[in-house]
């Protein structure tokens, strides 16, 4: 029977259709249809990322033109914002490439230091004879290992009724415990998961706990993205909606379960053969994963317990063995989560005599300075500009993103490379940094980031947001429009880079160190994978460190989760670091604003860029 209160929405080019009540927004319909739409604001109508074109049918689209989230050209072509459009009739909607949320193509690998496996899980085979069982019971009593009554009964049953014997699963971290007993010899089947639970993406390693070998990796977008791209939107959703926390938790658990299914299929294992899960995530992600009330994280100056979490993995719905544990690397502050602790243990900076600086740039920039004996950390609001937010053609590092840029000095035409070797649809963080550096090198922009109006070039022109530089003409793009960078975009990028550089500068000042004292710089995270350090220095994102070796350590958070999974020694180290690391709050620092403002003149102040300033003095 035809339901008059329901309408059908078809999403193209996927051909996915869904029935929803009349009045449902296209954004909610897309969620229901399993169509990934970009969203920074979580469907609040303020980011402009969920653009779609309504090809057939009627929608009620309420939009304030003053907000300029759609250009006049887009409006004339029938673009609407999915989250502000309510379906009134059956519709057919086209999702343009720039609004699609596709599986990340970014590099997710971690660089893993060598480690001697010593996991929390150990399996012991007990043959089916009374003497062996008695001996085992004796040994666990001596070692003060907890053995629940029902597991003891299970062990006795197996010993008495089967001649296959049984395998005992022993846990040894923060207390010893017999987790379960399995029929037969299952010692060769012991797997664990190391997971980087990112705000944007989730990456999982399947690990053989007997050998420490990484069998494979799977990654995907965090399904929580439908509740907003940033952590504040996620917390708001969790707190404002009834059952919100459960829904946000379920989204990340579903993401992990999808990865588990893919890994289990690829490597022909059973999900119940996974006994230990170790995660590294920022503080909000950690709270939401375990279903802990995140409201304290909204309060400025709130103290966050510097502790790890160890719970039964099945209790939050993970598709693993019923007795499996979930261990979340400890957090050290509101903005300093287990991901940073993972970065630190993966870098090894806490064990070295050399003074090192570790930088992980995302929406926030986490910066850690120190060596064996002391570590000082801070977080600066990098702003999401490097992830594409607030940049007209900004996008994440996925297929179709320009990741590298060079400008021909004679023609001022940009040469570029695109992730996935396809036509470009936008520019990701590393591309934006290269672009800004090249524009500065070739004097297309001045030290204040203003486009030089005196240059006569077909690539420089006036636009709706002031002057702009054409990076890719429309004939070469996948979106049928010129990809440009505007003066407004440049101002946003300078704002973000100044904040990161100021965070580094403040830490150096606190420890009375200069750029010459640093001998190692560790760059972490997917963003760092594509980052050209020369471009980053050229625009003043990171200072010049004349004596330092700059090392990219990949997904340090994943590496940290792996190390903690395969060796309890690393769990102990992580907990020690989380408790002992000093956190410096930039918002309470008198110098931060001065340092931040100094970054508005490219590349930044003389003390941080001595070589550049010296060269510029010579060329004057
Ligand atoms: Fe629609 Fe942000 S404007 S999701």
Coordinates of C-alpha atoms and ligand atoms in Angstrom, one line a residue:
X1 CA 0.0 0.0 0.0
X2 CA 1.2 3.5 -0.8
X3 CA 2.1 5.4 2.3
X4 CA 1.1 9.0 1.6
X5 CA 3.1 10.4 4.5
X6 CA 6.3 8.9 3.1
X7 CA 8.4 9.9 0.2
X8 CA 11.2 8.1 -1.7
X9 CA 14.5 9.7 -2.2
X10 CA 17.0 8.4 -4.8
X11 CA 20.6 9.4 -4.4
X12 CA 22.7 9.5 -7.6
X13 CA 25.3 8.5 -8.8
X14 CA 24.9 5.6 -6.4
X15 CA 21.3 4.7 -7.3
X16 CA 20.6 4.2 -3.6
X17 CA 16.9 4.8 -2.7
X18 CA 15.3 5.2 0.7
X19 CA 11.8 5.8 2.0
X20 CA 11.5 8.5 4.7
X21 CA 8.6 10.4 6.3
X22 CA 7.7 13.6 4.4
X23 CA 9.6 16.5 5.9
X24 CA 12.7 14.5 6.5
X25 CA 15.9 16.5 5.5
X26 CA 17.9 15.2 2.6
X27 CA 20.8 14.9 5.1
X28 CA 18.9 12.5 7.3
X29 CA 17.6 10.6 4.2
X30 CA 21.2 10.2 3.1
X31 CA 22.2 8.8 6.5
X32 CA 19.4 6.3 6.3
X33 CA 20.3 5.4 2.7
X34 CA 24.0 4.9 3.7
X35 CA 25.2 7.7 1.5
X36 CA 28.1 9.5 3.0
X37 CA 27.8 13.2 2.8
X38 CA 30.4 15.6 4.0
X39 CA 29.6 17.6 7.1
X40 CA 31.6 19.7 9.5
X41 CA 28.7 21.1 11.5
X42 CA 26.8 17.8 11.9
X43 CA 23.8 18.9 9.9
X44 CA 23.3 22.3 11.6
X45 CA 23.5 24.3 8.3
X46 CA 26.6 26.2 9.1
X47 CA 29.5 24.6 7.2
X48 CA 28.2 24.4 3.6
X49 CA 29.8 21.0 3.0
X50 CA 26.6 19.0 2.3
X51 CA 25.8 20.5 -1.1
X52 CA 23.6 18.4 -3.3
X53 CA 21.6 19.0 -6.5
X54 CA 17.9 18.2 -6.5
X55 CA 17.2 16.9 -10.0
X56 CA 13.6 15.8 -9.5
X57 CA 11.0 16.5 -6.9
X58 CA 10.3 19.3 -4.5
X59 CA 12.2 20.2 -1.3
X60 CA 11.6 23.0 1.2
X61 CA 15.1 24.7 1.2
X62 CA 15.3 27.5 3.8
X63 CA 18.6 29.3 3.4
X64 CA 20.0 32.7 4.3
X65 CA 21.8 34.0 1.2
X66 CA 23.8 36.3 3.4
X67 CA 25.7 33.4 4.9
X68 CA 27.3 32.8 1.4
X69 CA 27.6 29.0 1.9
X70 CA 26.6 28.6 -1.7
X71 CA 27.9 30.8 -4.5
X72 CA 25.4 32.5 -6.9
X73 CA 26.6 30.1 -9.6
X74 CA 25.8 27.1 -7.4
X75 CA 22.4 28.5 -6.6
X76 CA 21.6 29.0 -10.2
X77 CA 22.6 25.4 -10.9
X78 CA 20.1 24.1 -8.3
X79 CA 22.5 23.3 -5.5
X80 CA 20.9 23.1 -2.0
X81 CA 22.3 22.2 1.4
X82 CA 21.1 18.7 2.3
X83 CA 20.7 19.5 5.9
X84 CA 18.5 22.5 5.3
X85 CA 16.2 20.8 2.7
X86 CA 13.1 19.0 3.7
X87 CA 11.6 16.5 1.2
X88 CA 8.1 17.4 0.2
X89 CA 7.7 14.8 -2.6
X90 CA 9.6 11.9 -4.1
X91 CA 13.0 13.2 -5.1
X92 CA 16.1 12.4 -7.1
X93 CA 19.2 14.0 -5.7
X94 CA 22.7 14.1 -7.2
X95 CA 25.7 14.2 -4.8
X96 CA 28.5 16.1 -6.5
X97 CA 32.0 14.8 -6.0
X98 CA 33.0 17.6 -3.6
X99 CA 30.3 16.5 -1.1
X100 CA 31.0 12.8 -1.2
X101 CA 32.4 11.1 1.8
X102 CA 34.4 8.3 0.4
X103 CA 36.6 5.7 2.0
X104 CA 39.9 7.4 2.9
X105 CA 42.7 6.8 0.4
X106 CA 45.2 8.4 2.8
X107 CA 48.2 6.5 4.0
X108 CA 47.4 5.0 7.4
X109 CA 50.5 3.0 8.1
X110 CA 52.5 3.3 11.2
X111 CA 56.3 3.0 11.5
X112 CA 56.7 0.4 14.1
X113 CA 59.9 0.1 16.3
X114 CA 61.2 -3.4 17.0
X115 CA 59.6 -5.0 20.0
X116 CA 59.8 -8.2 22.0
X117 CA 56.3 -9.5 22.3
X118 CA 55.0 -9.7 25.9
X119 CA 51.2 -9.4 25.5
X120 CA 48.7 -9.3 28.3
X121 CA 47.1 -12.5 26.9
X122 CA 48.7 -15.9 27.1
X123 CA 47.2 -19.2 26.3
X124 CA 48.2 -22.4 28.1
X125 CA 47.2 -25.9 26.9
X126 CA 46.2 -28.4 29.6
X127 CA 45.9 -32.0 28.6
X128 CA 42.9 -33.9 29.7
X129 CA 44.3 -35.6 32.8
X130 CA 43.6 -34.9 36.4
X131 CA 47.2 -34.5 37.4
X132 CA 47.8 -31.7 34.8
X133 CA 44.6 -29.9 35.9
X134 CA 45.6 -30.1 39.5
X135 CA 49.1 -28.8 38.7
X136 CA 47.7 -25.9 36.8
X137 CA 45.3 -25.0 39.6
X138 CA 48.2 -25.2 42.0
X139 CA 50.3 -22.8 39.9
X140 CA 47.6 -20.2 39.5
X141 CA 47.0 -20.2 43.2
X142 CA 50.7 -19.6 43.8
X143 CA 50.7 -16.7 41.3
X144 CA 47.5 -15.3 42.9
X145 CA 45.7 -15.5 39.6
X146 CA 42.0 -14.9 39.9
X147 CA 39.8 -17.8 38.8
X148 CA 36.1 -17.4 38.8
X149 CA 34.1 -20.4 40.0
X150 CA 32.2 -20.9 36.7
X151 CA 35.5 -21.0 34.8
X152 CA 37.0 -23.5 37.2
X153 CA 33.9 -25.7 36.7
X154 CA 34.3 -25.3 32.9
X155 CA 37.9 -26.5 33.2
X156 CA 36.9 -29.5 35.3
X157 CA 34.1 -30.4 32.8
X158 CA 36.6 -30.2 29.9
X159 CA 39.1 -32.3 31.8
X160 CA 36.6 -35.0 32.7
X161 CA 34.5 -35.2 29.6
X162 CA 36.8 -34.7 26.7
X163 CA 40.1 -36.2 25.7
X164 CA 41.1 -33.2 23.7
X165 CA 42.1 -31.2 26.8
X166 CA 41.5 -27.5 27.1
X167 CA 43.2 -24.2 26.6
X168 CA 43.2 -21.6 29.3
X169 CA 43.3 -17.9 28.5
X170 CA 45.3 -16.0 31.0
X171 CA 45.3 -12.3 31.5
X172 CA 48.3 -10.5 33.1
X173 CA 48.1 -6.8 33.3
X174 CA 47.0 -4.9 36.4
X175 CA 46.1 -8.2 38.0
X176 CA 46.2 -11.8 36.9
X177 CA 43.0 -13.6 35.8
X178 CA 41.9 -16.7 34.0
X179 CA 39.5 -15.2 31.4
X180 CA 38.1 -18.5 29.9
X181 CA 38.8 -22.1 29.0
X182 CA 38.4 -23.4 25.5
X183 CA 37.9 -27.0 24.3
X184 CA 41.0 -28.5 22.7
X185 CA 44.3 -26.9 21.8
X186 CA 43.6 -23.4 20.5
X187 CA 47.0 -21.9 21.3
X188 CA 47.8 -21.0 17.7
X189 CA 44.7 -18.9 17.5
X190 CA 45.3 -15.8 19.6
X191 CA 44.7 -12.4 17.9
X192 CA 44.5 -8.9 19.0
X193 CA 43.5 -5.5 17.5
X194 CA 45.5 -2.3 17.7
X195 CA 43.2 0.6 16.8
X196 CA 43.7 4.3 16.2
X197 CA 40.3 5.7 16.9
X198 CA 40.5 9.1 15.1
X199 CA 37.8 11.8 14.9
X200 CA 37.8 11.3 11.2
X201 CA 39.0 7.8 10.5
X202 CA 39.5 4.6 12.4
X203 CA 42.5 2.4 11.5
X204 CA 42.9 -1.2 12.8
X205 CA 45.8 -3.7 12.8
X206 CA 45.0 -7.3 13.2
X207 CA 47.9 -8.8 15.2
X208 CA 49.0 -12.4 16.0
X209 CA 49.5 -12.2 19.7
X210 CA 51.8 -15.2 19.7
X211 CA 54.4 -13.6 17.4
X212 CA 53.5 -9.9 17.5
X213 CA 53.2 -10.1 13.7
X214 CA 50.9 -7.5 12.1
X215 CA 48.7 -9.6 9.7
X216 CA 46.9 -6.7 8.1
X217 CA 45.3 -3.3 8.3
X218 CA 41.8 -2.0 7.6
X219 CA 40.6 1.6 7.8
X220 CA 37.5 3.5 7.3
X221 CA 35.8 6.8 8.2
X222 CA 34.5 7.0 11.7
X223 CA 30.7 6.6 11.4
X224 CA 30.4 9.3 14.0
X225 CA 31.1 11.8 11.2
X226 CA 27.4 12.0 10.6
X227 CA 27.2 13.7 14.0
X228 CA 29.7 16.4 12.9
X229 CA 33.3 16.5 11.9
X230 CA 34.7 18.0 15.1
X231 CA 34.7 16.7 18.6
X232 CA 32.5 19.5 20.0
X233 CA 29.7 18.7 17.6
X234 CA 29.9 15.0 18.7
X235 CA 29.8 16.0 22.4
X236 CA 26.8 18.3 21.7
X237 CA 25.0 15.5 19.9
X238 CA 25.7 13.1 22.7
X239 CA 24.5 15.5 25.3
X240 CA 21.6 17.2 23.6
X241 CA 19.7 14.2 22.0
X242 CA 17.9 11.6 24.0
X243 CA 20.0 8.5 23.8
X244 CA 22.7 10.7 22.1
X245 CA 25.6 9.2 23.9
X246 CA 24.5 5.7 23.0
X247 CA 24.1 6.6 19.4
X248 CA 27.5 8.2 19.1
X249 CA 29.1 5.3 20.9
X250 CA 27.3 2.8 18.6
X251 CA 28.5 4.7 15.5
X252 CA 32.2 4.1 16.5
X253 CA 31.6 0.6 17.7
X254 CA 29.9 -0.2 14.3
X255 CA 32.9 1.3 12.5
X256 CA 35.3 -1.0 14.5
X257 CA 33.0 -4.0 14.0
X258 CA 33.1 -3.4 10.2
X259 CA 36.8 -3.4 10.3
X260 CA 36.9 -6.6 12.4
X261 CA 34.6 -8.3 9.9
X262 CA 36.8 -7.2 7.0
X263 CA 40.0 -8.4 8.7
X264 CA 38.4 -11.7 9.8
X265 CA 37.3 -12.4 6.3
X266 CA 40.6 -11.4 4.7
X267 CA 42.7 -13.5 7.1
X268 CA 40.3 -16.3 7.6
X269 CA 40.0 -16.0 11.3
X270 CA 36.9 -16.0 13.6
X271 CA 36.1 -12.8 15.5
X272 CA 35.9 -14.8 18.7
X273 CA 39.6 -15.5 18.3
X274 CA 40.3 -11.9 19.1
X275 CA 41.1 -11.6 22.9
X276 CA 42.6 -8.2 23.3
X277 CA 41.8 -4.8 21.8
X278 CA 44.0 -1.8 22.4
X279 CA 43.0 1.7 21.3
X280 CA 44.6 5.1 21.1
X281 CA 42.3 8.1 20.6
X282 CA 42.0 11.7 21.7
X283 CA 40.2 12.2 25.0
X284 CA 36.8 12.8 23.5
X285 CA 37.0 9.8 21.2
X286 CA 38.1 7.6 24.2
X287 CA 35.2 8.8 26.3
X288 CA 32.7 8.3 23.6
X289 CA 34.0 4.8 22.8
X290 CA 33.6 3.6 26.3
X291 CA 30.3 5.5 26.8
X292 CA 31.7 7.8 29.4
X293 CA 29.9 11.1 29.9
X294 CA 31.9 13.7 27.9
X295 CA 30.3 16.8 29.5
X296 CA 33.3 17.5 31.8
X297 CA 35.4 17.9 28.6
X298 CA 33.5 21.0 27.7
X299 CA 34.6 22.9 30.8
X300 CA 37.7 25.1 30.4
X301 CA 40.3 24.1 33.0
X302 CA 38.5 20.8 33.9
X303 CA 40.9 18.2 35.2
X304 CA 40.7 15.0 33.3
X305 CA 41.8 11.8 35.2
X306 CA 45.2 10.7 33.8
X307 CA 44.2 7.1 33.6
X308 CA 43.8 4.3 31.1
X309 CA 40.5 2.4 30.8
X310 CA 40.3 -1.4 30.9
X311 CA 36.9 -2.9 30.4
X312 CA 35.3 -6.0 28.8
X313 CA 35.3 -5.4 25.1
X314 CA 32.0 -7.2 24.5
X315 CA 30.3 -4.9 27.0
X316 CA 30.3 -2.0 24.5
X317 CA 29.3 -4.3 21.6
X318 CA 32.6 -5.1 20.0
X319 CA 32.4 -8.3 18.0
X320 CA 35.2 -10.2 19.7
X321 CA 35.6 -13.0 22.2
X322 CA 33.2 -12.7 25.1
X323 CA 36.1 -12.5 27.6
X324 CA 38.2 -10.1 25.5
X325 CA 39.5 -6.9 27.1
X326 CA 39.5 -3.4 25.7
X327 CA 42.4 -1.3 26.9
X328 CA 42.4 2.5 26.0
X329 CA 45.7 4.2 26.2
X330 CA 45.6 6.8 29.0
X331 CA 44.7 10.5 28.4
X332 CA 46.7 13.3 30.0
X333 CA 44.3 16.2 29.6
X334 CA 41.2 17.5 27.9
X335 CA 43.1 18.0 24.7
X336 CA 45.9 15.5 25.3
X337 CA 44.6 12.0 24.7
X338 CA 45.8 8.5 24.3
X339 CA 46.7 9.3 20.7
X340 CA 49.5 11.7 21.8
X341 CA 50.7 9.2 24.4
X342 CA 50.8 6.7 21.5
X343 CA 52.8 9.1 19.4
X344 CA 55.3 9.6 22.3
X345 CA 55.9 5.9 23.0
X346 CA 56.2 5.3 19.2
X347 CA 58.8 8.0 18.8
X348 CA 60.9 6.9 21.7
X349 CA 61.6 10.5 22.6
X350 CA 61.0 9.7 26.3
X351 CA 63.9 7.3 26.3
X352 CA 66.5 9.5 24.6
X353 CA 69.0 12.1 25.9
X354 CA 68.5 14.3 22.9
X355 CA 65.9 17.1 23.1
X356 CA 63.2 16.4 20.7
X357 CA 60.0 18.1 19.5
X358 CA 57.0 16.0 18.5
X359 CA 54.2 17.6 16.4
X360 CA 50.9 16.1 15.5
X361 CA 48.7 18.4 13.4
X362 CA 45.0 17.9 13.1
X363 CA 42.2 20.3 14.0
X364 CA 44.3 20.8 17.1
X365 CA 48.1 20.7 17.0
X366 CA 49.6 18.6 19.8
X367 CA 53.2 19.6 20.6
X368 CA 55.5 17.7 22.9
X369 CA 59.0 18.9 23.8
X370 CA 61.5 17.0 25.9
X371 CA 63.6 13.9 26.4
X372 CA 64.3 11.2 28.9
X373 CA 63.4 12.7 32.3
X374 CA 61.0 15.5 31.3
X375 CA 58.3 16.1 28.8
X376 CA 56.3 19.3 28.3
X377 CA 53.2 19.2 26.2
X378 CA 50.6 21.6 24.9
X379 CA 47.8 21.8 22.4
X380 CA 47.1 24.7 20.1
X381 CA 44.0 25.4 18.1
X382 CA 45.3 24.7 14.6
X383 CA 41.8 25.2 13.3
X384 CA 40.5 22.9 10.7
X385 CA 41.9 25.0 7.8
X386 CA 44.4 22.3 7.0
X387 CA 41.6 19.8 6.8
X388 CA 39.7 21.9 4.3
X389 CA 37.3 23.8 6.6
X390 CA 37.0 27.5 5.8
X391 CA 38.9 27.1 2.6
X392 CA 36.8 27.5 -0.6
X393 CA 38.2 24.4 -2.3
X394 CA 39.7 22.8 0.8
X395 CA 39.1 19.1 1.3
X396 CA 40.6 16.1 3.2
X397 CA 43.5 14.0 1.9
X398 CA 41.3 11.6 -0.1
X399 CA 41.1 10.7 -3.7
X400 CA 40.8 13.8 -5.8
X401 CA 42.7 16.1 -3.4
X402 CA 45.7 18.0 -4.7
X403 CA 48.5 17.0 -2.4
X404 CA 51.5 18.7 -4.0
X405 CA 52.0 22.0 -5.8
X406 CA 54.8 23.6 -7.6
X407 CA 54.5 26.9 -9.4
X408 CA 56.4 27.6 -12.6
X409 CA 58.2 30.9 -11.9
X410 CA 58.1 32.1 -15.5
X411 CA 54.4 31.4 -16.3
X412 CA 53.0 31.3 -12.7
X413 CA 51.0 28.2 -13.7
X414 CA 50.6 25.6 -10.9
X415 CA 51.8 22.1 -11.5
X416 CA 50.2 19.7 -9.1
X417 CA 49.7 16.0 -8.2
X418 CA 46.5 14.5 -7.1
X419 CA 45.8 11.7 -4.7
X420 CA 44.5 8.7 -6.7
X421 CA 45.8 10.2 -10.0
X422 CA 42.4 11.5 -10.9
X423 CA 41.1 14.9 -11.9
X424 CA 41.3 17.2 -8.9
X425 CA 38.2 18.3 -6.9
X426 CA 39.9 20.3 -4.2
X427 CA 43.1 20.8 -2.2
X428 CA 44.1 19.0 1.0
X429 CA 46.3 20.3 3.8
X430 CA 49.7 19.4 2.4
X431 CA 48.7 20.9 -1.0
X432 CA 47.6 24.1 0.7
X433 CA 50.9 24.4 2.5
X434 CA 52.9 23.7 -0.7
X435 CA 50.7 26.2 -2.5
X436 CA 51.1 28.9 0.1
X437 CA 54.9 28.3 0.2
X438 CA 55.2 28.5 -3.6
X439 CA 53.1 31.7 -3.8
X440 CA 55.3 33.2 -1.2
X441 CA 58.5 32.1 -2.8
X442 CA 57.4 33.5 -6.2
X443 CA 56.2 36.7 -4.6
X444 CA 52.6 36.1 -5.7
X445 CA 51.7 36.9 -2.1
X446 CA 53.6 39.3 0.2
X447 CA 54.7 38.8 3.8
X448 CA 51.1 39.6 4.9
X449 CA 49.6 37.0 2.6
X450 CA 48.1 39.6 0.2
X451 CA 48.1 38.8 -3.5
X452 CA 50.3 41.1 -5.5
X453 CA 47.9 43.2 -7.6
X454 CA 50.7 44.4 -9.8
X455 CA 51.4 41.0 -11.3
X456 CA 49.7 40.6 -14.7
X457 CA 48.9 36.9 -15.1
X458 CA 45.8 34.9 -16.3
X459 CA 46.0 33.1 -13.0
X460 CA 45.5 36.1 -10.8
X461 CA 42.2 37.9 -10.8
X462 CA 39.5 39.6 -8.7
X463 CA 36.8 37.3 -7.3
X464 CA 33.8 37.4 -4.9
X465 CA 36.1 37.1 -1.9
X466 CA 38.8 39.6 -3.1
X467 CA 41.8 38.6 -5.1
X468 CA 42.3 34.9 -6.0
X469 CA 44.9 32.7 -7.7
X470 CA 43.7 30.0 -10.1
X471 CA 45.3 26.7 -9.1
X472 CA 43.5 24.6 -11.7
X473 CA 41.4 25.8 -14.6
X474 CA 38.0 24.3 -14.9
X475 CA 38.8 22.2 -18.0
X476 CA 41.2 20.1 -15.8
X477 CA 39.0 19.7 -12.7
X478 CA 36.5 17.0 -11.8
X479 CA 34.0 19.6 -10.6
X480 CA 33.7 21.7 -13.8
X481 CA 34.8 24.8 -12.0
X482 CA 38.1 26.6 -11.5
X483 CA 39.9 25.5 -8.3
X484 CA 41.1 28.8 -6.8
X485 CA 42.7 30.0 -3.6
X486 CA 41.4 33.3 -2.3
X487 CA 42.9 36.0 -0.1
X488 CA 40.3 34.9 2.5
X489 CA 41.5 31.3 2.3
X490 CA 45.1 32.5 2.7
X491 CA 44.2 34.6 5.8
X492 CA 42.6 31.4 7.3
X493 CA 45.7 29.4 6.6
X494 CA 48.0 32.0 8.1
X495 CA 45.8 32.1 11.1
X496 CA 46.1 28.3 11.6
X497 CA 49.8 28.1 10.9
X498 CA 50.5 31.0 13.3
X499 CA 48.7 29.2 16.1
X500 CA 50.8 26.0 15.6
X501 CA 54.0 27.9 15.4
X502 CA 53.1 29.9 18.5
X503 CA 52.5 26.8 20.5
X504 CA 56.0 25.5 19.6
X505 CA 57.5 28.9 20.3
X506 CA 55.9 29.1 23.8
X507 CA 57.2 25.7 24.8
X508 CA 60.7 26.6 23.7
X509 CA 60.5 29.8 25.6
X510 CA 59.3 28.1 28.8
X511 CA 62.3 25.8 28.7
X512 CA 64.6 28.6 27.7
X513 CA 65.6 26.7 24.5
X514 CA 66.3 28.0 21.1
X515 CA 65.7 26.4 17.7
X516 CA 69.4 25.4 17.7
X517 CA 68.9 23.2 20.7
X518 CA 66.5 20.8 19.1
X519 CA 68.1 17.8 17.4
X520 CA 65.1 15.7 16.5
X521 CA 61.7 16.7 15.2
X522 CA 59.1 14.0 14.9
X523 CA 56.1 14.7 12.7
X524 CA 53.2 12.4 13.2
X525 CA 49.8 11.7 11.7
X526 CA 48.3 11.3 8.2
X527 CA 48.7 15.0 7.6
X528 CA 52.4 14.7 8.1
X529 CA 52.7 11.9 5.6
X530 CA 52.2 14.3 2.7
X531 CA 53.7 17.3 4.4
X532 CA 56.8 18.8 2.7
X533 CA 58.9 20.0 5.7
X534 CA 60.5 22.7 3.5
X535 CA 57.1 24.1 2.6
X536 CA 56.0 23.9 6.3
X537 CA 59.1 25.9 7.3
X538 CA 58.7 28.3 4.3
X539 CA 55.2 29.4 5.5
X540 CA 56.2 29.4 9.1
X541 CA 54.1 26.5 10.2
X542 CA 57.1 25.0 12.0
X543 CA 60.2 27.0 12.9
X544 CA 63.6 26.3 11.2
X545 CA 65.5 23.8 13.3
X546 CA 69.0 24.2 11.8
X547 CA 70.5 21.2 13.8
X548 CA 67.6 18.9 13.8
X549 CA 66.8 15.8 11.8
X550 CA 63.1 15.9 10.8
X551 CA 61.6 12.4 11.0
X552 CA 58.1 11.4 9.9
X553 CA 56.9 8.6 12.2
X554 CA 53.6 7.9 10.5
X555 CA 50.5 7.1 12.4
X556 CA 52.1 7.3 15.9
X557 CA 48.8 6.7 17.6
X558 CA 48.3 3.4 15.8
X559 CA 52.0 2.5 16.5
X560 CA 51.4 3.3 20.1
X561 CA 48.3 1.1 20.3
X562 CA 50.2 -1.7 18.6
X563 CA 53.1 -1.4 21.1
X564 CA 50.8 -1.4 24.0
X565 CA 48.9 -4.4 22.6
X566 CA 52.0 -6.6 22.1
X567 CA 53.9 -5.6 25.2
X568 CA 52.6 -4.7 28.6
X569 CA 55.9 -2.9 29.2
X570 CA 54.7 -0.2 26.8
X571 CA 51.4 0.0 28.7
X572 CA 53.4 0.7 31.8
X573 CA 55.4 3.3 30.0
X574 CA 52.3 4.9 28.5
X575 CA 50.8 5.2 32.0
X576 CA 54.0 6.6 33.5
X577 CA 54.2 9.2 30.7
X578 CA 50.5 10.2 31.1
X579 CA 51.0 10.8 34.8
X580 CA 54.4 12.5 34.7
X581 CA 54.1 14.7 31.6
X582 CA 53.7 18.4 32.3
X583 CA 50.9 20.1 30.4
X584 CA 51.1 23.7 29.5
X585 CA 47.8 25.6 28.9
X586 CA 48.4 28.1 26.2
X587 CA 45.2 29.9 26.9
X588 CA 46.6 31.0 30.3
X589 CA 49.9 32.1 28.8
X590 CA 50.6 35.8 28.4
X591 CA 53.2 35.2 25.6
X592 CA 50.9 33.1 23.4
X593 CA 49.1 36.0 21.8
X594 CA 52.3 37.8 21.0
X595 CA 53.8 34.7 19.5
X596 CA 50.6 34.1 17.5
X597 CA 50.5 37.6 16.1
X598 CA 54.2 37.4 15.2
X599 CA 53.3 34.6 12.8
X600 CA 51.1 36.9 10.7
X601 CA 54.2 38.3 9.0
X602 CA 55.5 35.4 6.9
X603 CA 57.3 33.3 7.7
X604 CA 57.5 34.5 11.3
X605 CA 59.9 36.1 13.8
X606 CA 63.6 36.2 13.4
X607 CA 64.4 33.9 16.4
X608 CA 62.4 31.1 14.8
X609 CA 63.5 31.6 11.2
X610 CA 67.1 32.8 11.5
X611 CA 68.3 31.6 8.1
X612 CA 65.4 33.1 6.2
X613 CA 65.9 36.5 7.9
X614 CA 69.6 36.4 7.3
X615 CA 69.1 35.6 3.6
X616 CA 66.4 38.3 3.2
X617 CA 68.8 40.9 4.8
X618 CA 71.5 39.9 2.4
X619 CA 69.2 40.3 -0.6
X620 CA 67.9 43.7 0.4
Ligands
LIG1 FE1 24.9 20.9 6.0 FE2 27.0 21.5 7.5 S1 25.8 22.8 6.2 S2 26.1 19.6 7.2

